[in-house]
Amino acid sequence: MAVDASTPPPSTPYWLKQLRRSSLVVLVAGVSLGMLVAMHDLKLSSAILVFFCIAGVSLVPLQSRDGVRARETNGGERLTEGVAVRAVIGAMPEPTVLLDRVGRVLHLNAQAAQLAPALRRNELALFALRSPEIITVLRDAIATLQPQRVTYVERVPVERWMELVVMPVVVPTEFGGSDNCFLMTFRDQTPLRRAEEMRADFVANASHELRTPLAALSGFIDTLQGPARDDVKARERFLGIMHAQATRMARLIDDLLSLSRVELSAHVRPEARVDLVAILRQVIDGLEVLAEERGVAIDMQFPQEPVYIAGDTEELLRVFENLIENGLKYGASGGKVTVSLARGESPAEIRVAVRDYGPGIAPEHLPRLTERFYRTDVGDSRAQGGTGLGLSLVKHIVSRHGGRLVIESVFGKGATFTVCFPPMVSSSGV
Ligand code: ADP
């Protein structure tokens, strides 16, 4: 079927159609009333009065309840406009509703229908949208013809922060007049809110973590300048504590900087060929003193020959330092930490497991362990010089390497932290 895309023939102007219709009505009314007067069924004065009434009414232009719908039904061009408006609303990515000047629904897209299933075309939106915030802004927009915006919380089916914007839209009508419609657009602000909350929490936590050792340092400085000025024994002890607190602050700052560096490059996979066996040996060598201090033996179960993956040496050193150090600190009572490296069959991956035989971790803590600043026992972590950022850093580094971190623990029987890396693709790999 051929479609004529050329300019459409000019349609009869609306006012001319109106005039034709009025003349016809006036003509029919005149003839009928004349006949009634001729047959003496009606007085001439009454007939004249009725005639003028009918003529007056017939001259009132046919106007539908709203400008946009009158335009839709008046001729092909207007129909096209209506269809175009509906198509535009339908294509809007966010829930969008077009209302007429009294707040009746003219068009709505599928997203809006899903958000507010009670919304129906040709019905007042105020009856379908129950939230008091929405009703208030809608009423204000209709009364003032000014744009309105509100943020409110949707509780069903899940809690969501929504923003509603109501924009008045001026629509030109016949005879050079204008009418108003309202465009309602809903935006889901939940991800933005969550990110803001997380940022605020993070700043609050980081400040709190820094303030604690700082307060201890200031306290000891005051004591050393005052009452303990000449107490050599106390001075030695206080300086030891001050050193530990300063080290904790430095560690916290290091961890924060490492986290932000890893986050910045989160989407860039490291490509260097690194030997996991060498990295594990280097970490274990560095932790020998701590292991001795805690009376823990480190059992190494990995091959002599190199095992290569695509990675970043510095970041992988941080991963295994954190995991093995945690095993030595929190699992010291088990007397042993096993570090093993094995190749998984399905899926084919390289797994490094750090297992301790200490008190383990209660199941309710497991899902939250990699959250920043989360600890099962804040006091214990601080006493061990912990920052609560170690496992969060581990998780970020591992996912940047395309790997995953699995935490398993039976409360009272130790914990196992397994890092799984994808194998190196190149033929010169392992
Ligand atoms: P921290 O700096 O406090 O060690 P991490 O992020 O490394 O921070 O660890 C978070 C918390 O997880 C620790 O405070 C501790 O409560 C718990 N945890 C980590 N590893 C172990 C482990 N091997 N055994 C028991 N608890 C652990």
PDB file of N, CA and C in Angstrom, residues 81-168:
ATOM      1  N   GLU A  81      -1.560  15.365  15.771  1.00  0.00           N
ATOM      2  CA  GLU A  81      -0.933  16.007  16.943  1.00  0.00           C
ATOM      3  C   GLU A  81      -1.169  15.178  18.185  1.00  0.00           C
ATOM      4  N   GLY A  82      -2.440  14.724  18.363  1.00  0.00           N
ATOM      5  CA  GLY A  82      -2.781  13.920  19.533  1.00  0.00           C
ATOM      6  C   GLY A  82      -1.987  12.631  19.578  1.00  0.00           C
ATOM      7  N   VAL A  83      -1.872  11.992  18.410  1.00  0.00           N
ATOM      8  CA  VAL A  83      -1.130  10.729  18.331  1.00  0.00           C
ATOM      9  C   VAL A  83       0.343  10.982  18.646  1.00  0.00           C
ATOM     10  N   ALA A  84       0.856  12.121  18.132  1.00  0.00           N
ATOM     11  CA  ALA A  84       2.265  12.452  18.379  1.00  0.00           C
ATOM     12  C   ALA A  84       2.501  12.671  19.872  1.00  0.00           C
ATOM     13  N   VAL A  85       1.565  13.393  20.527  1.00  0.00           N
ATOM     14  CA  VAL A  85       1.719  13.648  21.969  1.00  0.00           C
ATOM     15  C   VAL A  85       1.753  12.321  22.713  1.00  0.00           C
ATOM     16  N   ARG A  86       0.830  11.423  22.334  1.00  0.00           N
ATOM     17  CA  ARG A  86       0.770  10.120  23.006  1.00  0.00           C
ATOM     18  C   ARG A  86       2.075   9.348  22.784  1.00  0.00           C
ATOM     19  N   ALA A  87       2.587   9.425  21.535  1.00  0.00           N
ATOM     20  CA  ALA A  87       3.826   8.693  21.225  1.00  0.00           C
ATOM     21  C   ALA A  87       4.987   9.255  22.035  1.00  0.00           C
ATOM     22  N   VAL A  88       5.033  10.600  22.161  1.00  0.00           N
ATOM     23  CA  VAL A  88       6.130  11.228  22.914  1.00  0.00           C
ATOM     24  C   VAL A  88       6.053  10.798  24.377  1.00  0.00           C
ATOM     25  N   ILE A  89       4.836  10.854  24.941  1.00  0.00           N
ATOM     26  CA  ILE A  89       4.680  10.457  26.352  1.00  0.00           C
ATOM     27  C   ILE A  89       5.080   8.986  26.513  1.00  0.00           C
ATOM     28  N   GLY A  90       4.661   8.162  25.563  1.00  0.00           N
ATOM     29  CA  GLY A  90       4.971   6.733  25.628  1.00  0.00           C
ATOM     30  C   GLY A  90       6.462   6.471  25.566  1.00  0.00           C
ATOM     31  N   ALA A  91       7.190   7.346  24.853  1.00  0.00           N
ATOM     32  CA  ALA A  91       8.631   7.113  24.681  1.00  0.00           C
ATOM     33  C   ALA A  91       9.464   7.684  25.823  1.00  0.00           C
ATOM     34  N   MET A  92       8.833   8.431  26.717  1.00  0.00           N
ATOM     35  CA  MET A  92       9.602   9.004  27.842  1.00  0.00           C
ATOM     36  C   MET A  92      10.151   7.873  28.709  1.00  0.00           C
ATOM     37  N   PRO A  93      11.441   7.950  29.079  1.00  0.00           N
ATOM     38  CA  PRO A  93      12.018   6.835  29.845  1.00  0.00           C
ATOM     39  C   PRO A  93      11.481   6.750  31.274  1.00  0.00           C
ATOM     40  N   GLU A  94      10.982   7.872  31.801  1.00  0.00           N
ATOM     41  CA  GLU A  94      10.496   7.863  33.181  1.00  0.00           C
ATOM     42  C   GLU A  94       8.968   7.828  33.190  1.00  0.00           C
ATOM     43  N   PRO A  95       8.366   7.433  34.333  1.00  0.00           N
ATOM     44  CA  PRO A  95       6.903   7.469  34.403  1.00  0.00           C
ATOM     45  C   PRO A  95       6.404   8.897  34.126  1.00  0.00           C
ATOM     46  N   THR A  96       5.544   9.042  33.108  1.00  0.00           N
ATOM     47  CA  THR A  96       5.096  10.375  32.696  1.00  0.00           C
ATOM     48  C   THR A  96       3.593  10.368  32.455  1.00  0.00           C
ATOM     49  N   VAL A  97       2.925  11.432  32.918  1.00  0.00           N
ATOM     50  CA  VAL A  97       1.470  11.536  32.760  1.00  0.00           C
ATOM     51  C   VAL A  97       1.149  12.942  32.262  1.00  0.00           C
ATOM     52  N   LEU A  98       0.256  13.041  31.261  1.00  0.00           N
ATOM     53  CA  LEU A  98      -0.206  14.353  30.798  1.00  0.00           C
ATOM     54  C   LEU A  98      -1.629  14.541  31.307  1.00  0.00           C
ATOM     55  N   LEU A  99      -1.830  15.668  31.999  1.00  0.00           N
ATOM     56  CA  LEU A  99      -3.157  15.957  32.562  1.00  0.00           C
ATOM     57  C   LEU A  99      -3.763  17.156  31.859  1.00  0.00           C
ATOM     58  N   ASP A 100      -5.088  17.236  31.866  1.00  0.00           N
ATOM     59  CA  ASP A 100      -5.716  18.440  31.318  1.00  0.00           C
ATOM     60  C   ASP A 100      -5.760  19.516  32.405  1.00  0.00           C
ATOM     61  N   ARG A 101      -6.450  20.618  32.092  1.00  0.00           N
ATOM     62  CA  ARG A 101      -6.345  21.773  32.994  1.00  0.00           C
ATOM     63  C   ARG A 101      -6.971  21.544  34.366  1.00  0.00           C
ATOM     64  N   VAL A 102      -7.848  20.528  34.495  1.00  0.00           N
ATOM     65  CA  VAL A 102      -8.418  20.263  35.819  1.00  0.00           C
ATOM     66  C   VAL A 102      -7.776  19.058  36.490  1.00  0.00           C
ATOM     67  N   GLY A 103      -6.794  18.467  35.818  1.00  0.00           N
ATOM     68  CA  GLY A 103      -6.075  17.344  36.434  1.00  0.00           C
ATOM     69  C   GLY A 103      -6.600  15.985  36.008  1.00  0.00           C
ATOM     70  N   ARG A 104      -7.279  15.961  34.845  1.00  0.00           N
ATOM     71  CA  ARG A 104      -7.785  14.676  34.336  1.00  0.00           C
ATOM     72  C   ARG A 104      -6.711  14.067  33.434  1.00  0.00           C
ATOM     73  N   VAL A 105      -6.559  12.745  33.487  1.00  0.00           N
ATOM     74  CA  VAL A 105      -5.477  12.091  32.730  1.00  0.00           C
ATOM     75  C   VAL A 105      -5.799  12.069  31.235  1.00  0.00           C
ATOM     76  N   LEU A 106      -4.888  12.657  30.428  1.00  0.00           N
ATOM     77  CA  LEU A 106      -5.057  12.602  28.972  1.00  0.00           C
ATOM     78  C   LEU A 106      -4.243  11.446  28.396  1.00  0.00           C
ATOM     79  N   HIS A 107      -2.983  11.367  28.794  1.00  0.00           N
ATOM     80  CA  HIS A 107      -2.114  10.275  28.340  1.00  0.00           C
ATOM     81  C   HIS A 107      -1.230   9.850  29.507  1.00  0.00           C
ATOM     82  N   LEU A 108      -0.829   8.591  29.505  1.00  0.00           N
ATOM     83  CA  LEU A 108       0.175   8.135  30.480  1.00  0.00           C
ATOM     84  C   LEU A 108       0.967   7.009  29.830  1.00  0.00           C
ATOM     85  N   ASN A 109       2.247   6.900  30.195  1.00  0.00           N
ATOM     86  CA  ASN A 109       3.031   5.816  29.590  1.00  0.00           C
ATOM     87  C   ASN A 109       2.990   4.571  30.473  1.00  0.00           C
ATOM     88  N   ALA A 110       3.593   3.485  29.962  1.00  0.00           N
ATOM     89  CA  ALA A 110       3.510   2.191  30.657  1.00  0.00           C
ATOM     90  C   ALA A 110       4.172   2.268  32.034  1.00  0.00           C
ATOM     91  N   GLN A 111       5.276   3.051  32.118  1.00  0.00           N
ATOM     92  CA  GLN A 111       5.981   3.146  33.406  1.00  0.00           C
ATOM     93  C   GLN A 111       5.087   3.809  34.450  1.00  0.00           C
ATOM     94  N   ALA A 112       4.311   4.831  34.010  1.00  0.00           N
ATOM     95  CA  ALA A 112       3.409   5.523  34.949  1.00  0.00           C
ATOM     96  C   ALA A 112       2.289   4.579  35.375  1.00  0.00           C
ATOM     97  N   ALA A 113       1.795   3.779  34.415  1.00  0.00           N
ATOM     98  CA  ALA A 113       0.720   2.838  34.746  1.00  0.00           C
ATOM     99  C   ALA A 113       1.218   1.807  35.756  1.00  0.00           C
ATOM    100  N   GLN A 114       2.513   1.452  35.622  1.00  0.00           N
ATOM    101  CA  GLN A 114       3.074   0.473  36.555  1.00  0.00           C
ATOM    102  C   GLN A 114       3.269   1.101  37.945  1.00  0.00           C
ATOM    103  N   LEU A 115       3.706   2.366  37.935  1.00  0.00           N
ATOM    104  CA  LEU A 115       3.959   3.062  39.203  1.00  0.00           C
ATOM    105  C   LEU A 115       2.651   3.326  39.956  1.00  0.00           C
ATOM    106  N   ALA A 116       1.619   3.746  39.205  1.00  0.00           N
ATOM    107  CA  ALA A 116       0.328   4.055  39.842  1.00  0.00           C
ATOM    108  C   ALA A 116      -0.772   3.362  39.044  1.00  0.00           C
ATOM    109  N   PRO A 117      -1.018   2.077  39.350  1.00  0.00           N
ATOM    110  CA  PRO A 117      -1.977   1.302  38.539  1.00  0.00           C
ATOM    111  C   PRO A 117      -3.390   1.890  38.574  1.00  0.00           C
ATOM    112  N   ALA A 118      -3.699   2.739  39.574  1.00  0.00           N
ATOM    113  CA  ALA A 118      -5.058   3.284  39.662  1.00  0.00           C
ATOM    114  C   ALA A 118      -5.295   4.428  38.664  1.00  0.00           C
ATOM    115  N   LEU A 119      -4.221   4.915  38.012  1.00  0.00           N
ATOM    116  CA  LEU A 119      -4.395   6.018  37.058  1.00  0.00           C
ATOM    117  C   LEU A 119      -5.151   5.524  35.823  1.00  0.00           C
ATOM    118  N   ARG A 120      -6.202   6.258  35.428  1.00  0.00           N
ATOM    119  CA  ARG A 120      -6.985   5.872  34.243  1.00  0.00           C
ATOM    120  C   ARG A 120      -7.143   7.093  33.356  1.00  0.00           C
ATOM    121  N   ARG A 121      -7.149   6.867  32.058  1.00  0.00           N
ATOM    122  CA  ARG A 121      -7.387   7.989  31.144  1.00  0.00           C
ATOM    123  C   ARG A 121      -8.787   8.543  31.394  1.00  0.00           C
ATOM    124  N   ASN A 122      -8.908   9.853  31.266  1.00  0.00           N
ATOM    125  CA  ASN A 122     -10.172  10.588  31.435  1.00  0.00           C
ATOM    126  C   ASN A 122     -10.655  10.656  32.879  1.00  0.00           C
ATOM    127  N   GLU A 123      -9.838  10.156  33.817  1.00  0.00           N
ATOM    128  CA  GLU A 123     -10.235  10.274  35.227  1.00  0.00           C
ATOM    129  C   GLU A 123      -9.276  11.196  35.960  1.00  0.00           C
ATOM    130  N   LEU A 124      -9.743  11.793  37.045  1.00  0.00           N
ATOM    131  CA  LEU A 124      -8.906  12.735  37.784  1.00  0.00           C
ATOM    132  C   LEU A 124      -7.738  12.014  38.451  1.00  0.00           C
ATOM    133  N   ALA A 125      -6.523  12.543  38.205  1.00  0.00           N
ATOM    134  CA  ALA A 125      -5.322  11.916  38.783  1.00  0.00           C
ATOM    135  C   ALA A 125      -5.361  11.986  40.306  1.00  0.00           C
ATOM    136  N   LEU A 126      -5.974  13.037  40.835  1.00  0.00           N
ATOM    137  CA  LEU A 126      -6.016  13.226  42.294  1.00  0.00           C
ATOM    138  C   LEU A 126      -6.661  12.045  43.006  1.00  0.00           C
ATOM    139  N   PHE A 127      -7.608  11.369  42.327  1.00  0.00           N
ATOM    140  CA  PHE A 127      -8.281  10.233  42.961  1.00  0.00           C
ATOM    141  C   PHE A 127      -7.422   8.978  42.924  1.00  0.00           C
ATOM    142  N   ALA A 128      -6.499   8.943  41.940  1.00  0.00           N
ATOM    143  CA  ALA A 128      -5.704   7.720  41.783  1.00  0.00           C
ATOM    144  C   ALA A 128      -4.398   7.782  42.573  1.00  0.00           C
ATOM    145  N   LEU A 129      -3.874   9.005  42.760  1.00  0.00           N
ATOM    146  CA  LEU A 129      -2.589   9.148  43.456  1.00  0.00           C
ATOM    147  C   LEU A 129      -2.880   9.521  44.902  1.00  0.00           C
ATOM    148  N   ARG A 130      -2.557   8.608  45.795  1.00  0.00           N
ATOM    149  CA  ARG A 130      -3.038   8.798  47.167  1.00  0.00           C
ATOM    150  C   ARG A 130      -2.067   9.554  48.063  1.00  0.00           C
ATOM    151  N   SER A 131      -0.781   9.620  47.648  1.00  0.00           N
ATOM    152  CA  SER A 131       0.202  10.246  48.535  1.00  0.00           C
ATOM    153  C   SER A 131      -0.142  11.726  48.758  1.00  0.00           C
ATOM    154  N   PRO A 132      -0.190  12.168  50.023  1.00  0.00           N
ATOM    155  CA  PRO A 132      -0.576  13.561  50.306  1.00  0.00           C
ATOM    156  C   PRO A 132       0.362  14.568  49.646  1.00  0.00           C
ATOM    157  N   GLU A 133       1.667  14.210  49.531  1.00  0.00           N
ATOM    158  CA  GLU A 133       2.629  15.143  48.903  1.00  0.00           C
ATOM    159  C   GLU A 133       2.263  15.365  47.433  1.00  0.00           C
ATOM    160  N   ILE A 134       1.875  14.281  46.751  1.00  0.00           N
ATOM    161  CA  ILE A 134       1.544  14.401  45.327  1.00  0.00           C
ATOM    162  C   ILE A 134       0.298  15.256  45.172  1.00  0.00           C
ATOM    163  N   ILE A 135      -0.699  14.971  46.019  1.00  0.00           N
ATOM    164  CA  ILE A 135      -1.970  15.701  45.911  1.00  0.00           C
ATOM    165  C   ILE A 135      -1.729  17.189  46.129  1.00  0.00           C
ATOM    166  N   THR A 136      -0.885  17.529  47.115  1.00  0.00           N
ATOM    167  CA  THR A 136      -0.617  18.943  47.399  1.00  0.00           C
ATOM    168  C   THR A 136       0.036  19.632  46.198  1.00  0.00           C
ATOM    169  N   VAL A 137       1.097  19.008  45.623  1.00  0.00           N
ATOM    170  CA  VAL A 137       1.767  19.707  44.519  1.00  0.00           C
ATOM    171  C   VAL A 137       0.871  19.796  43.287  1.00  0.00           C
ATOM    172  N   LEU A 138       0.059  18.765  43.092  1.00  0.00           N
ATOM    173  CA  LEU A 138      -0.837  18.783  41.934  1.00  0.00           C
ATOM    174  C   LEU A 138      -1.854  19.908  42.084  1.00  0.00           C
ATOM    175  N   ARG A 139      -2.413  20.014  43.273  1.00  0.00           N
ATOM    176  CA  ARG A 139      -3.386  21.095  43.535  1.00  0.00           C
ATOM    177  C   ARG A 139      -2.711  22.447  43.350  1.00  0.00           C
ATOM    178  N   ASP A 140      -1.479  22.583  43.899  1.00  0.00           N
ATOM    179  CA  ASP A 140      -0.762  23.865  43.791  1.00  0.00           C
ATOM    180  C   ASP A 140      -0.497  24.215  42.329  1.00  0.00           C
ATOM    181  N   ALA A 141      -0.075  23.186  41.554  1.00  0.00           N
ATOM    182  CA  ALA A 141       0.240  23.451  40.143  1.00  0.00           C
ATOM    183  C   ALA A 141      -1.006  23.913  39.401  1.00  0.00           C
ATOM    184  N   ILE A 142      -2.142  23.247  39.683  1.00  0.00           N
ATOM    185  CA  ILE A 142      -3.386  23.617  38.988  1.00  0.00           C
ATOM    186  C   ILE A 142      -3.841  25.015  39.409  1.00  0.00           C
ATOM    187  N   ALA A 143      -3.657  25.327  40.697  1.00  0.00           N
ATOM    188  CA  ALA A 143      -4.129  26.630  41.196  1.00  0.00           C
ATOM    189  C   ALA A 143      -3.214  27.773  40.750  1.00  0.00           C
ATOM    190  N   THR A 144      -1.903  27.527  40.740  1.00  0.00           N
ATOM    191  CA  THR A 144      -0.969  28.642  40.492  1.00  0.00           C
ATOM    192  C   THR A 144      -0.409  28.655  39.075  1.00  0.00           C
ATOM    193  N   LEU A 145      -0.555  27.536  38.371  1.00  0.00           N
ATOM    194  CA  LEU A 145       0.033  27.369  37.028  1.00  0.00           C
ATOM    195  C   LEU A 145       1.556  27.538  37.071  1.00  0.00           C
ATOM    196  N   GLN A 146       2.149  27.196  38.200  1.00  0.00           N
ATOM    197  CA  GLN A 146       3.612  27.277  38.364  1.00  0.00           C
ATOM    198  C   GLN A 146       4.171  25.855  38.488  1.00  0.00           C
ATOM    199  N   PRO A 147       5.418  25.639  37.998  1.00  0.00           N
ATOM    200  CA  PRO A 147       6.017  24.306  38.155  1.00  0.00           C
ATOM    201  C   PRO A 147       6.139  23.939  39.632  1.00  0.00           C
ATOM    202  N   GLN A 148       5.928  22.683  39.945  1.00  0.00           N
ATOM    203  CA  GLN A 148       6.020  22.220  41.342  1.00  0.00           C
ATOM    204  C   GLN A 148       6.894  20.972  41.381  1.00  0.00           C
ATOM    205  N   ARG A 149       7.572  20.777  42.502  1.00  0.00           N
ATOM    206  CA  ARG A 149       8.474  19.623  42.649  1.00  0.00           C
ATOM    207  C   ARG A 149       8.366  19.108  44.075  1.00  0.00           C
ATOM    208  N   VAL A 150       8.358  17.798  44.235  1.00  0.00           N
ATOM    209  CA  VAL A 150       8.299  17.241  45.592  1.00  0.00           C
ATOM    210  C   VAL A 150       9.028  15.898  45.615  1.00  0.00           C
ATOM    211  N   THR A 151       9.642  15.601  46.757  1.00  0.00           N
ATOM    212  CA  THR A 151      10.248  14.281  46.939  1.00  0.00           C
ATOM    213  C   THR A 151       9.438  13.556  48.004  1.00  0.00           C
ATOM    214  N   TYR A 152       9.116  12.301  47.732  1.00  0.00           N
ATOM    215  CA  TYR A 152       8.325  11.541  48.693  1.00  0.00           C
ATOM    216  C   TYR A 152       8.796  10.088  48.695  1.00  0.00           C
ATOM    217  N   VAL A 153       8.322   9.344  49.681  1.00  0.00           N
ATOM    218  CA  VAL A 153       8.762   7.947  49.805  1.00  0.00           C
ATOM    219  C   VAL A 153       7.629   7.015  49.397  1.00  0.00           C
ATOM    220  N   GLU A 154       7.939   6.119  48.457  1.00  0.00           N
ATOM    221  CA  GLU A 154       7.003   5.057  48.072  1.00  0.00           C
ATOM    222  C   GLU A 154       7.308   3.865  48.960  1.00  0.00           C
ATOM    223  N   ARG A 155       6.316   3.299  49.599  1.00  0.00           N
ATOM    224  CA  ARG A 155       6.625   2.188  50.520  1.00  0.00           C
ATOM    225  C   ARG A 155       6.341   0.818  49.906  1.00  0.00           C
ATOM    226  N   VAL A 156       5.472   0.792  48.888  1.00  0.00           N
ATOM    227  CA  VAL A 156       5.074  -0.496  48.296  1.00  0.00           C
ATOM    228  C   VAL A 156       5.452  -0.488  46.816  1.00  0.00           C
ATOM    229  N   PRO A 157       5.987  -1.563  46.210  1.00  0.00           N
ATOM    230  CA  PRO A 157       6.307  -2.852  46.836  1.00  0.00           C
ATOM    231  C   PRO A 157       7.620  -2.810  47.624  1.00  0.00           C
ATOM    232  N   VAL A 158       8.521  -1.854  47.270  1.00  0.00           N
ATOM    233  CA  VAL A 158       9.745  -1.705  48.073  1.00  0.00           C
ATOM    234  C   VAL A 158       9.906  -0.217  48.374  1.00  0.00           C
ATOM    235  N   GLU A 159      10.660   0.087  49.416  1.00  0.00           N
ATOM    236  CA  GLU A 159      10.814   1.507  49.770  1.00  0.00           C
ATOM    237  C   GLU A 159      11.669   2.207  48.721  1.00  0.00           C
ATOM    238  N   ARG A 160      11.119   3.289  48.156  1.00  0.00           N
ATOM    239  CA  ARG A 160      11.844   4.041  47.127  1.00  0.00           C
ATOM    240  C   ARG A 160      11.660   5.526  47.361  1.00  0.00           C
ATOM    241  N   TRP A 161      12.736   6.295  47.096  1.00  0.00           N
ATOM    242  CA  TRP A 161      12.625   7.754  47.142  1.00  0.00           C
ATOM    243  C   TRP A 161      12.272   8.213  45.744  1.00  0.00           C
ATOM    244  N   MET A 162      11.121   8.910  45.625  1.00  0.00           N
ATOM    245  CA  MET A 162      10.697   9.352  44.299  1.00  0.00           C
ATOM    246  C   MET A 162      10.653  10.882  44.266  1.00  0.00           C
ATOM    247  N   GLU A 163      10.955  11.427  43.075  1.00  0.00           N
ATOM    248  CA  GLU A 163      10.788  12.876  42.902  1.00  0.00           C
ATOM    249  C   GLU A 163       9.722  13.078  41.841  1.00  0.00           C
ATOM    250  N   LEU A 164       8.775  13.966  42.132  1.00  0.00           N
ATOM    251  CA  LEU A 164       7.726  14.278  41.154  1.00  0.00           C
ATOM    252  C   LEU A 164       7.870  15.730  40.734  1.00  0.00           C
ATOM    253  N   VAL A 165       7.885  15.941  39.408  1.00  0.00           N
ATOM    254  CA  VAL A 165       7.899  17.309  38.891  1.00  0.00           C
ATOM    255  C   VAL A 165       6.609  17.512  38.106  1.00  0.00           C
ATOM    256  N   VAL A 166       5.864  18.570  38.426  1.00  0.00           N
ATOM    257  CA  VAL A 166       4.645  18.896  37.667  1.00  0.00           C
ATOM    258  C   VAL A 166       4.913  20.189  36.912  1.00  0.00           C
ATOM    259  N   MET A 167       4.913  20.090  35.581  1.00  0.00           N
ATOM    260  CA  MET A 167       5.196  21.269  34.750  1.00  0.00           C
ATOM    261  C   MET A 167       3.929  21.698  34.022  1.00  0.00           C
ATOM    262  N   PRO A 168       3.485  22.956  34.218  1.00  0.00           N
ATOM    263  CA  PRO A 168       2.353  23.421  33.421  1.00  0.00           C
ATOM    264  C   PRO A 168       2.796  23.578  31.955  1.00  0.00           C
TER     265      PRO A 168
END
